[in-house]
């Protein structure tokens, strides 16, 4: 491996070696460690890291115009190592820029002396789409606009640093940087300890404490506001909320009353003191900002103006992120701080002046043209950046005309090759363009910089591929410390005593709504799996029985009217084709894969409330890797193996829920959903199997006993005497059978007694009344009465099953009315842009 490292090509600025080919001091220890690894050992570490990323559910969601999909976070386990000397320069520069951004925003939303004194053109502020006029004159809590700041840096060929972009509105990437550290430090634990890599926990603690100190009361809630599970960086929001000890909320979870912000919980409204914001400013209040936003909190701006809540970062920070502002940062730094920028931006020319238009025209061929207000990452989806070198003569002429006509909306920026960092791809070491995102936080003692960052590695050797949306990967950033590193951790008690608690904070209504439906979807999926397995097992040996189960169970359950059903029991090929579609088809609206997708998406929306083992089990249950395409011929053995495996995975999920979840609201609502779904399904299953009396009744009973996992119980009681009355009693009326309707109803009543009775709707206890009515009906029903056959059918069974299912549907609605009424439905509207780029 040492030969591979030494043979690494020198292009641009090489982070690994100096101009003479000697490995730089900060890399020597790590390179020596790599030398001692065999290729197999390195591959094992890389595979272990990839498995950890996958099992932890670390994703970055990528969207295009038609659809979105999540993909695993791409992590290169070779870290980006920064020397103490380099870090001292970076730290000083980022501290300066964070302070500058806060002062600029204070002036922009205050006296606007920078405009009056000619340091800043009015158009770059008042014409900026992210300048929020409703907040003009409003002073945020403590007078602080920027609590968290980030800057993207890269090396130029001469080794100096440049700032590519900065973020002062809702900086992203902190959570991914933290996850990178967790994975990479475990991949190379000895090197991490021996190289004195600076730790991150103290930074996060100081960031959290500084915001909570600004709140009116620490007894009130502190929340992290996310755009929701469809945002590209949702994993990060979940991760940060857990690490910082915050409640993860969406806009619909919050409400403003009398200029105060409240969280909608199961027990009513709870006051929110601080909001850690991960939603772009203009999406935060559909009442005063973007009316089409589906992500904000109506009235939040008024609450901010009245000082009723601390929002970090303060609303309106996006105005400082534009490329047009970069052209004036040197002047602003001199005006506000009396000093030069410690690290310069990439050269930027604003085309809003006569000199600027002339200079931009001269630089266009070697630079890039951008919208002056476009803060998107360079060359990411939607970016307006265009390389002058890529323009045809006609495009070049159009660009010059555009500069002349609308120069105030455009900038031209220089392009310099960025530095190259060691990577490992396809079994060999190489080098790729790299940028480093560094974070600074405002604390009571001043600004501090996180000793590390989010390192982005281009997907190829061009700077265009540095955007995460363009397929870039990531590295952990190791900052070497010359002093002993601290051992502080937010995950430990650090010697402090804490108050004993037997329950957590009151749960948000929306989260409980999603957990309720997670239970329902998980049970519904398992039910379909068991039905499909029963049919697949009979397809070869008992095609008539397979056809009967398909007609009575599969077709009604899946409502499969989109595909022709086999016309007769002899049409095995038609039945096999239908099974292939139902089991593997992604476009089948009621097929298995669509149901599993609902399980995954619902679980993802409550990722912050699921343990790591539970999430991994759900991920395993819903993964599609290695499955055949729906267009392929049906293969019975493979299908049975897959369905058997799904039953085991579903059982693992049920076991984790039953044995590992604390008996609080999370477990109660998830299990309530599962019990209601199972009771309704069992009542339907029995009716479908034996409502019509006929020659196939015995086969149907055996099939349903197998599907309901009650065949062994039946045989232990009745041997092989297949009869209708004991069958109905076992699956509908026997409270001792965990797979009976009666057992589910008993569990439901127990759960309902554990729910809070705070609001008027809860005290009315409509769910409890409905549950008691259903249970009384079941308790007072004798199996022989509803087993009576009249003219070839069992009308009493049909009436009983219909009544049970109807009341269960009413019960589900009553629970929603009493406990989920605060969980507003998602409105149709614009989606947020916030991400890590």
mmCIF file of C-alpha atoms in Angstrom, residues 335-643:
data_model
loop_
_atom_site.group_PDB
_atom_site.id
_atom_site.type_symbol
_atom_site.label_atom_id
_atom_site.label_comp_id
_atom_site.label_asym_id
_atom_site.label_seq_id
_atom_site.Cartn_x
_atom_site.Cartn_y
_atom_site.Cartn_z
ATOM 1 C CA UNK A 335 -16.109 49.424 7.156
ATOM 2 C CA UNK A 336 -17.422 47.260 9.995
ATOM 3 C CA UNK A 337 -14.295 45.613 11.441
ATOM 4 C CA UNK A 338 -11.545 47.953 10.273
ATOM 5 C CA UNK A 339 -9.492 45.132 8.778
ATOM 6 C CA UNK A 340 -8.961 43.097 5.632
ATOM 7 C CA UNK A 341 -10.507 39.695 5.064
ATOM 8 C CA UNK A 342 -8.184 37.040 6.462
ATOM 9 C CA UNK A 343 -9.153 34.653 3.661
ATOM 10 C CA UNK A 344 -10.436 36.132 0.414
ATOM 11 C CA UNK A 345 -13.417 34.977 -1.626
ATOM 12 C CA UNK A 346 -13.022 33.814 -5.193
ATOM 13 C CA UNK A 347 -12.760 36.976 -7.282
ATOM 14 C CA UNK A 348 -16.299 38.263 -7.967
ATOM 15 C CA UNK A 349 -17.381 41.133 -10.213
ATOM 16 C CA UNK A 350 -20.873 42.589 -9.805
ATOM 17 C CA UNK A 351 -22.166 43.741 -13.159
ATOM 18 C CA UNK A 352 -24.338 46.514 -11.728
ATOM 19 C CA UNK A 353 -21.800 49.297 -12.354
ATOM 20 C CA UNK A 354 -20.158 50.576 -15.526
ATOM 21 C CA UNK A 355 -16.758 49.374 -14.348
ATOM 22 C CA UNK A 356 -18.222 46.058 -13.337
ATOM 23 C CA UNK A 357 -19.797 45.453 -16.747
ATOM 24 C CA UNK A 358 -16.546 46.194 -18.542
ATOM 25 C CA UNK A 359 -14.493 44.028 -16.198
ATOM 26 C CA UNK A 360 -17.040 41.183 -16.409
ATOM 27 C CA UNK A 361 -16.949 41.275 -20.215
ATOM 28 C CA UNK A 362 -13.151 41.007 -20.123
ATOM 29 C CA UNK A 363 -13.207 38.033 -17.704
ATOM 30 C CA UNK A 364 -16.168 36.123 -19.103
ATOM 31 C CA UNK A 365 -14.155 33.746 -21.299
ATOM 32 C CA UNK A 366 -12.098 32.476 -18.357
ATOM 33 C CA UNK A 367 -14.712 32.834 -15.635
ATOM 34 C CA UNK A 368 -18.312 31.871 -14.983
ATOM 35 C CA UNK A 369 -21.533 33.852 -15.199
ATOM 36 C CA UNK A 370 -24.082 33.587 -12.358
ATOM 37 C CA UNK A 371 -27.237 35.218 -11.140
ATOM 38 C CA UNK A 372 -26.210 37.743 -8.503
ATOM 39 C CA UNK A 373 -28.744 36.313 -6.040
ATOM 40 C CA UNK A 374 -28.178 32.609 -6.740
ATOM 41 C CA UNK A 375 -26.832 31.062 -3.540
ATOM 42 C CA UNK A 376 -27.213 27.468 -4.703
ATOM 43 C CA UNK A 377 -24.051 25.347 -4.659
ATOM 44 C CA UNK A 378 -22.096 25.737 -7.880
ATOM 45 C CA UNK A 379 -23.400 23.506 -10.702
ATOM 46 C CA UNK A 380 -25.982 21.836 -8.460
ATOM 47 C CA UNK A 381 -29.528 21.269 -9.660
ATOM 48 C CA UNK A 382 -31.061 24.656 -10.471
ATOM 49 C CA UNK A 383 -27.749 26.536 -10.328
ATOM 50 C CA UNK A 384 -27.474 29.407 -12.821
ATOM 51 C CA UNK A 385 -23.671 29.127 -13.085
ATOM 52 C CA UNK A 386 -22.357 28.820 -16.638
ATOM 53 C CA UNK A 387 -18.712 28.493 -17.605
ATOM 54 C CA UNK A 388 -17.618 31.035 -20.159
ATOM 55 C CA UNK A 389 -15.374 28.410 -21.759
ATOM 56 C CA UNK A 390 -18.446 26.274 -22.487
ATOM 57 C CA UNK A 391 -20.304 29.039 -24.320
ATOM 58 C CA UNK A 392 -20.565 29.123 -28.073
ATOM 59 C CA UNK A 393 -19.913 32.389 -29.883
ATOM 60 C CA UNK A 394 -23.667 32.978 -30.026
ATOM 61 C CA UNK A 395 -24.105 32.215 -26.313
ATOM 62 C CA UNK A 396 -21.189 34.494 -25.501
ATOM 63 C CA UNK A 397 -22.794 37.356 -27.418
ATOM 64 C CA UNK A 398 -26.108 36.787 -25.644
ATOM 65 C CA UNK A 399 -24.370 36.786 -22.291
ATOM 66 C CA UNK A 400 -22.668 40.101 -23.030
ATOM 67 C CA UNK A 401 -26.009 41.582 -24.095
ATOM 68 C CA UNK A 402 -27.602 40.331 -20.902
ATOM 69 C CA UNK A 403 -24.801 41.892 -18.849
ATOM 70 C CA UNK A 404 -25.332 45.196 -20.601
ATOM 71 C CA UNK A 405 -29.118 45.159 -20.130
ATOM 72 C CA UNK A 406 -29.535 43.518 -16.693
ATOM 73 C CA UNK A 407 -26.094 43.759 -15.169
ATOM 74 C CA UNK A 408 -27.409 44.434 -11.664
ATOM 75 C CA UNK A 409 -28.739 40.858 -11.564
ATOM 76 C CA UNK A 410 -25.482 39.181 -12.638
ATOM 77 C CA UNK A 411 -21.958 38.477 -11.434
ATOM 78 C CA UNK A 412 -18.874 37.029 -13.103
ATOM 79 C CA UNK A 413 -16.569 34.963 -10.914
ATOM 80 C CA UNK A 414 -13.084 33.613 -11.492
ATOM 81 C CA UNK A 415 -12.439 29.884 -11.518
ATOM 82 C CA UNK A 416 -9.327 28.454 -9.930
ATOM 83 C CA UNK A 417 -8.540 24.733 -9.729
ATOM 84 C CA UNK A 418 -9.246 23.629 -6.173
ATOM 85 C CA UNK A 419 -6.954 21.445 -4.097
ATOM 86 C CA UNK A 420 -6.813 17.672 -4.376
ATOM 87 C CA UNK A 421 -7.252 15.283 -1.455
ATOM 88 C CA UNK A 422 -6.402 11.570 -1.249
ATOM 89 C CA UNK A 423 -9.297 9.263 -2.097
ATOM 90 C CA UNK A 424 -9.726 5.535 -2.486
ATOM 91 C CA UNK A 425 -11.737 4.294 -5.471
ATOM 92 C CA UNK A 426 -11.902 0.919 -7.182
ATOM 93 C CA UNK A 427 -9.057 -0.525 -5.150
ATOM 94 C CA UNK A 428 -6.488 2.226 -5.816
ATOM 95 C CA UNK A 429 -5.628 5.602 -4.314
ATOM 96 C CA UNK A 430 -6.165 8.718 -6.321
ATOM 97 C CA UNK A 431 -6.894 12.399 -5.874
ATOM 98 C CA UNK A 432 -10.072 14.409 -6.356
ATOM 99 C CA UNK A 433 -11.045 18.070 -5.952
ATOM 100 C CA UNK A 434 -12.072 18.796 -2.385
ATOM 101 C CA UNK A 435 -13.753 21.561 -0.399
ATOM 102 C CA UNK A 436 -14.097 21.962 3.356
ATOM 103 C CA UNK A 437 -17.207 23.355 5.067
ATOM 104 C CA UNK A 438 -16.311 24.900 8.429
ATOM 105 C CA UNK A 439 -18.864 25.900 11.076
ATOM 106 C CA UNK A 440 -18.836 28.688 13.654
ATOM 107 C CA UNK A 441 -21.298 29.217 16.520
ATOM 108 C CA UNK A 442 -22.099 32.264 18.625
ATOM 109 C CA UNK A 443 -21.803 31.596 22.357
ATOM 110 C CA UNK A 444 -21.966 33.646 25.541
ATOM 111 C CA UNK A 445 -18.150 33.851 25.428
ATOM 112 C CA UNK A 446 -18.015 34.875 21.784
ATOM 113 C CA UNK A 447 -17.649 32.992 18.528
ATOM 114 C CA UNK A 448 -16.151 29.506 18.411
ATOM 115 C CA UNK A 449 -15.276 27.328 15.419
ATOM 116 C CA UNK A 450 -15.944 23.592 15.262
ATOM 117 C CA UNK A 451 -12.529 21.890 14.988
ATOM 118 C CA UNK A 452 -13.446 19.834 11.957
ATOM 119 C CA UNK A 453 -16.026 20.129 9.236
ATOM 120 C CA UNK A 454 -17.848 18.582 6.333
ATOM 121 C CA UNK A 455 -15.442 17.672 3.548
ATOM 122 C CA UNK A 456 -16.910 17.203 0.094
ATOM 123 C CA UNK A 457 -15.046 15.246 -2.558
ATOM 124 C CA UNK A 458 -15.942 15.693 -6.222
ATOM 125 C CA UNK A 459 -17.427 12.780 -8.148
ATOM 126 C CA UNK A 460 -14.786 13.344 -10.850
ATOM 127 C CA UNK A 461 -11.811 15.625 -11.408
ATOM 128 C CA UNK A 462 -13.884 18.720 -12.206
ATOM 129 C CA UNK A 463 -15.089 21.379 -9.776
ATOM 130 C CA UNK A 464 -18.604 20.941 -11.206
ATOM 131 C CA UNK A 465 -18.922 17.665 -9.303
ATOM 132 C CA UNK A 466 -18.358 19.161 -5.815
ATOM 133 C CA UNK A 467 -22.110 19.439 -5.147
ATOM 134 C CA UNK A 468 -23.715 16.620 -3.153
ATOM 135 C CA UNK A 469 -26.600 16.766 -5.637
ATOM 136 C CA UNK A 470 -24.099 16.080 -8.409
ATOM 137 C CA UNK A 471 -22.927 12.861 -6.768
ATOM 138 C CA UNK A 472 -20.073 14.120 -4.580
ATOM 139 C CA UNK A 473 -18.967 12.023 -1.623
ATOM 140 C CA UNK A 474 -17.747 13.088 1.792
ATOM 141 C CA UNK A 475 -14.854 12.762 4.226
ATOM 142 C CA UNK A 476 -14.325 13.365 7.896
ATOM 143 C CA UNK A 477 -12.075 16.349 8.628
ATOM 144 C CA UNK A 478 -9.374 15.683 11.211
ATOM 145 C CA UNK A 479 -7.920 18.824 12.755
ATOM 146 C CA UNK A 480 -4.668 18.005 14.528
ATOM 147 C CA UNK A 481 -4.267 19.616 17.928
ATOM 148 C CA UNK A 482 -0.970 20.612 19.480
ATOM 149 C CA UNK A 483 -2.603 20.603 22.933
ATOM 150 C CA UNK A 484 -4.257 17.653 24.713
ATOM 151 C CA UNK A 485 -7.764 17.025 23.391
ATOM 152 C CA UNK A 486 -10.763 17.213 25.700
ATOM 153 C CA UNK A 487 -12.984 14.228 26.398
ATOM 154 C CA UNK A 488 -16.303 16.055 26.824
ATOM 155 C CA UNK A 489 -19.357 14.243 25.427
ATOM 156 C CA UNK A 490 -22.982 15.272 25.097
ATOM 157 C CA UNK A 491 -23.922 11.609 25.364
ATOM 158 C CA UNK A 492 -22.537 11.194 28.872
ATOM 159 C CA UNK A 493 -23.511 12.662 32.200
ATOM 160 C CA UNK A 494 -20.081 14.240 32.749
ATOM 161 C CA UNK A 495 -20.412 13.676 36.484
ATOM 162 C CA UNK A 496 -23.602 15.743 36.844
ATOM 163 C CA UNK A 497 -26.578 14.365 38.745
ATOM 164 C CA UNK A 498 -29.882 14.364 36.919
ATOM 165 C CA UNK A 499 -33.464 14.180 38.084
ATOM 166 C CA UNK A 500 -35.009 10.707 37.872
ATOM 167 C CA UNK A 501 -37.832 10.545 35.320
ATOM 168 C CA UNK A 502 -40.182 7.685 34.459
ATOM 169 C CA UNK A 503 -41.552 9.368 31.351
ATOM 170 C CA UNK A 504 -40.386 11.826 28.706
ATOM 171 C CA UNK A 505 -41.882 15.067 27.450
ATOM 172 C CA UNK A 506 -45.374 15.038 26.009
ATOM 173 C CA UNK A 507 -45.255 13.741 22.461
ATOM 174 C CA UNK A 508 -46.163 15.820 19.375
ATOM 175 C CA UNK A 509 -49.549 14.830 17.957
ATOM 176 C CA UNK A 510 -48.242 14.432 14.407
ATOM 177 C CA UNK A 511 -45.547 11.998 15.485
ATOM 178 C CA UNK A 512 -48.092 9.864 17.336
ATOM 179 C CA UNK A 513 -50.355 9.930 14.286
ATOM 180 C CA UNK A 514 -47.495 8.604 12.165
ATOM 181 C CA UNK A 515 -46.595 5.916 14.710
ATOM 182 C CA UNK A 516 -50.231 4.823 14.781
ATOM 183 C CA UNK A 517 -50.177 4.383 11.006
ATOM 184 C CA UNK A 518 -46.761 2.765 11.088
ATOM 185 C CA UNK A 519 -48.332 0.052 13.221
ATOM 186 C CA UNK A 520 -51.239 -0.279 10.797
ATOM 187 C CA UNK A 521 -49.076 -0.411 7.673
ATOM 188 C CA UNK A 522 -46.663 -2.900 9.232
ATOM 189 C CA UNK A 523 -49.526 -5.223 10.189
ATOM 190 C CA UNK A 524 -51.199 -4.794 6.801
ATOM 191 C CA UNK A 525 -47.966 -5.692 5.037
ATOM 192 C CA UNK A 526 -47.469 -8.793 7.161
ATOM 193 C CA UNK A 527 -51.054 -9.873 6.457
ATOM 194 C CA UNK A 528 -50.546 -9.618 2.705
ATOM 195 C CA UNK A 529 -47.219 -11.456 2.948
ATOM 196 C CA UNK A 530 -48.869 -14.354 4.773
ATOM 197 C CA UNK A 531 -51.702 -14.534 2.232
ATOM 198 C CA UNK A 532 -49.320 -14.486 -0.732
ATOM 199 C CA UNK A 533 -47.128 -17.125 0.906
ATOM 200 C CA UNK A 534 -50.100 -19.426 1.424
ATOM 201 C CA UNK A 535 -51.021 -19.121 -2.252
ATOM 202 C CA UNK A 536 -47.444 -19.590 -3.465
ATOM 203 C CA UNK A 537 -47.006 -22.740 -1.357
ATOM 204 C CA UNK A 538 -50.091 -24.306 -2.967
ATOM 205 C CA UNK A 539 -49.431 -23.260 -6.528
ATOM 206 C CA UNK A 540 -47.561 -26.396 -7.602
ATOM 207 C CA UNK A 541 -49.118 -29.099 -5.416
ATOM 208 C CA UNK A 542 -52.702 -27.832 -5.031
ATOM 209 C CA UNK A 543 -53.508 -25.371 -7.807
ATOM 210 C CA UNK A 544 -57.250 -25.514 -7.124
ATOM 211 C CA UNK A 545 -56.698 -24.482 -3.502
ATOM 212 C CA UNK A 546 -54.274 -21.748 -4.637
ATOM 213 C CA UNK A 547 -56.882 -20.443 -7.073
ATOM 214 C CA UNK A 548 -59.591 -20.486 -4.368
ATOM 215 C CA UNK A 549 -57.431 -18.519 -1.920
ATOM 216 C CA UNK A 550 -56.525 -16.066 -4.650
ATOM 217 C CA UNK A 551 -60.169 -15.427 -5.517
ATOM 218 C CA UNK A 552 -61.313 -15.147 -1.905
ATOM 219 C CA UNK A 553 -58.328 -13.377 -0.320
ATOM 220 C CA UNK A 554 -55.685 -12.034 -2.697
ATOM 221 C CA UNK A 555 -57.970 -10.318 -5.168
ATOM 222 C CA UNK A 556 -60.184 -8.574 -2.572
ATOM 223 C CA UNK A 557 -57.225 -7.680 -0.328
ATOM 224 C CA UNK A 558 -55.161 -6.117 -3.070
ATOM 225 C CA UNK A 559 -58.141 -4.942 -5.153
ATOM 226 C CA UNK A 560 -56.164 -6.219 -8.116
ATOM 227 C CA UNK A 561 -58.396 -5.091 -10.931
ATOM 228 C CA UNK A 562 -55.422 -3.808 -12.912
ATOM 229 C CA UNK A 563 -54.365 -7.314 -13.976
ATOM 230 C CA UNK A 564 -56.567 -10.050 -15.454
ATOM 231 C CA UNK A 565 -57.260 -12.804 -12.937
ATOM 232 C CA UNK A 566 -56.727 -16.405 -13.934
ATOM 233 C CA UNK A 567 -59.984 -17.608 -15.464
ATOM 234 C CA UNK A 568 -59.965 -21.092 -13.958
ATOM 235 C CA UNK A 569 -57.991 -23.255 -11.542
ATOM 236 C CA UNK A 570 -56.121 -24.812 -14.439
ATOM 237 C CA UNK A 571 -54.614 -21.528 -15.547
ATOM 238 C CA UNK A 572 -51.471 -21.805 -13.445
ATOM 239 C CA UNK A 573 -49.444 -19.552 -15.721
ATOM 240 C CA UNK A 574 -51.976 -16.736 -15.359
ATOM 241 C CA UNK A 575 -52.031 -17.133 -11.592
ATOM 242 C CA UNK A 576 -48.224 -17.202 -11.466
ATOM 243 C CA UNK A 577 -48.029 -13.998 -13.521
ATOM 244 C CA UNK A 578 -50.447 -12.305 -11.136
ATOM 245 C CA UNK A 579 -48.410 -13.404 -8.115
ATOM 246 C CA UNK A 580 -45.221 -12.075 -9.719
ATOM 247 C CA UNK A 581 -46.859 -8.695 -10.143
ATOM 248 C CA UNK A 582 -48.360 -8.613 -6.662
ATOM 249 C CA UNK A 583 -45.137 -9.661 -4.933
ATOM 250 C CA UNK A 584 -42.546 -7.700 -6.896
ATOM 251 C CA UNK A 585 -44.408 -5.013 -8.839
ATOM 252 C CA UNK A 586 -43.463 -1.485 -7.810
ATOM 253 C CA UNK A 587 -46.272 0.174 -9.745
ATOM 254 C CA UNK A 588 -49.006 -2.058 -8.335
ATOM 255 C CA UNK A 589 -51.037 0.342 -6.178
ATOM 256 C CA UNK A 590 -52.136 -2.398 -3.728
ATOM 257 C CA UNK A 591 -49.202 -4.730 -4.224
ATOM 258 C CA UNK A 592 -46.699 -5.826 -1.606
ATOM 259 C CA UNK A 593 -43.896 -3.451 -2.617
ATOM 260 C CA UNK A 594 -46.143 -0.406 -2.413
ATOM 261 C CA UNK A 595 -47.279 -1.465 1.055
ATOM 262 C CA UNK A 596 -43.683 -1.932 2.176
ATOM 263 C CA UNK A 597 -42.853 1.483 0.739
ATOM 264 C CA UNK A 598 -45.576 2.958 2.959
ATOM 265 C CA UNK A 599 -44.029 1.264 5.964
ATOM 266 C CA UNK A 600 -40.627 2.724 5.118
ATOM 267 C CA UNK A 601 -41.849 6.270 4.407
ATOM 268 C CA UNK A 602 -43.990 6.376 7.552
ATOM 269 C CA UNK A 603 -41.109 5.050 9.659
ATOM 270 C CA UNK A 604 -38.779 7.626 8.091
ATOM 271 C CA UNK A 605 -41.130 10.420 9.173
ATOM 272 C CA UNK A 606 -40.747 9.313 12.817
ATOM 273 C CA UNK A 607 -37.098 8.291 12.559
ATOM 274 C CA UNK A 608 -36.293 10.329 15.654
ATOM 275 C CA UNK A 609 -38.659 8.173 17.753
ATOM 276 C CA UNK A 610 -37.377 4.763 16.687
ATOM 277 C CA UNK A 611 -34.397 2.993 18.179
ATOM 278 C CA UNK A 612 -31.478 2.153 15.917
ATOM 279 C CA UNK A 613 -32.343 -1.573 16.048
ATOM 280 C CA UNK A 614 -35.975 -0.873 15.164
ATOM 281 C CA UNK A 615 -34.961 1.315 12.248
ATOM 282 C CA UNK A 616 -32.500 -1.282 10.970
ATOM 283 C CA UNK A 617 -35.217 -3.956 11.160
ATOM 284 C CA UNK A 618 -37.629 -1.775 9.184
ATOM 285 C CA UNK A 619 -34.907 -1.053 6.637
ATOM 286 C CA UNK A 620 -34.249 -4.782 6.261
ATOM 287 C CA UNK A 621 -37.976 -5.490 5.956
ATOM 288 C CA UNK A 622 -38.475 -2.956 3.167
ATOM 289 C CA UNK A 623 -35.231 -3.272 1.178
ATOM 290 C CA UNK A 624 -35.542 -4.317 -2.477
ATOM 291 C CA UNK A 625 -31.941 -5.223 -3.287
ATOM 292 C CA UNK A 626 -31.676 -8.444 -5.267
ATOM 293 C CA UNK A 627 -35.400 -8.829 -6.006
ATOM 294 C CA UNK A 628 -36.427 -9.957 -9.495
ATOM 295 C CA UNK A 629 -38.176 -7.575 -11.848
ATOM 296 C CA UNK A 630 -41.943 -7.866 -12.131
ATOM 297 C CA UNK A 631 -41.597 -8.643 -15.859
ATOM 298 C CA UNK A 632 -39.585 -11.809 -15.189
ATOM 299 C CA UNK A 633 -41.254 -15.252 -15.039
ATOM 300 C CA UNK A 634 -42.567 -16.319 -11.651
ATOM 301 C CA UNK A 635 -40.177 -18.593 -9.757
ATOM 302 C CA UNK A 636 -42.063 -20.320 -6.933
ATOM 303 C CA UNK A 637 -39.081 -21.398 -4.821
ATOM 304 C CA UNK A 638 -37.533 -17.922 -4.830
ATOM 305 C CA UNK A 639 -40.878 -16.306 -4.041
ATOM 306 C CA UNK A 640 -41.511 -18.627 -1.105
ATOM 307 C CA UNK A 641 -38.004 -17.990 0.225
ATOM 308 C CA UNK A 642 -38.520 -14.200 -0.036
ATOM 309 C CA UNK A 643 -41.967 -14.339 1.614
#
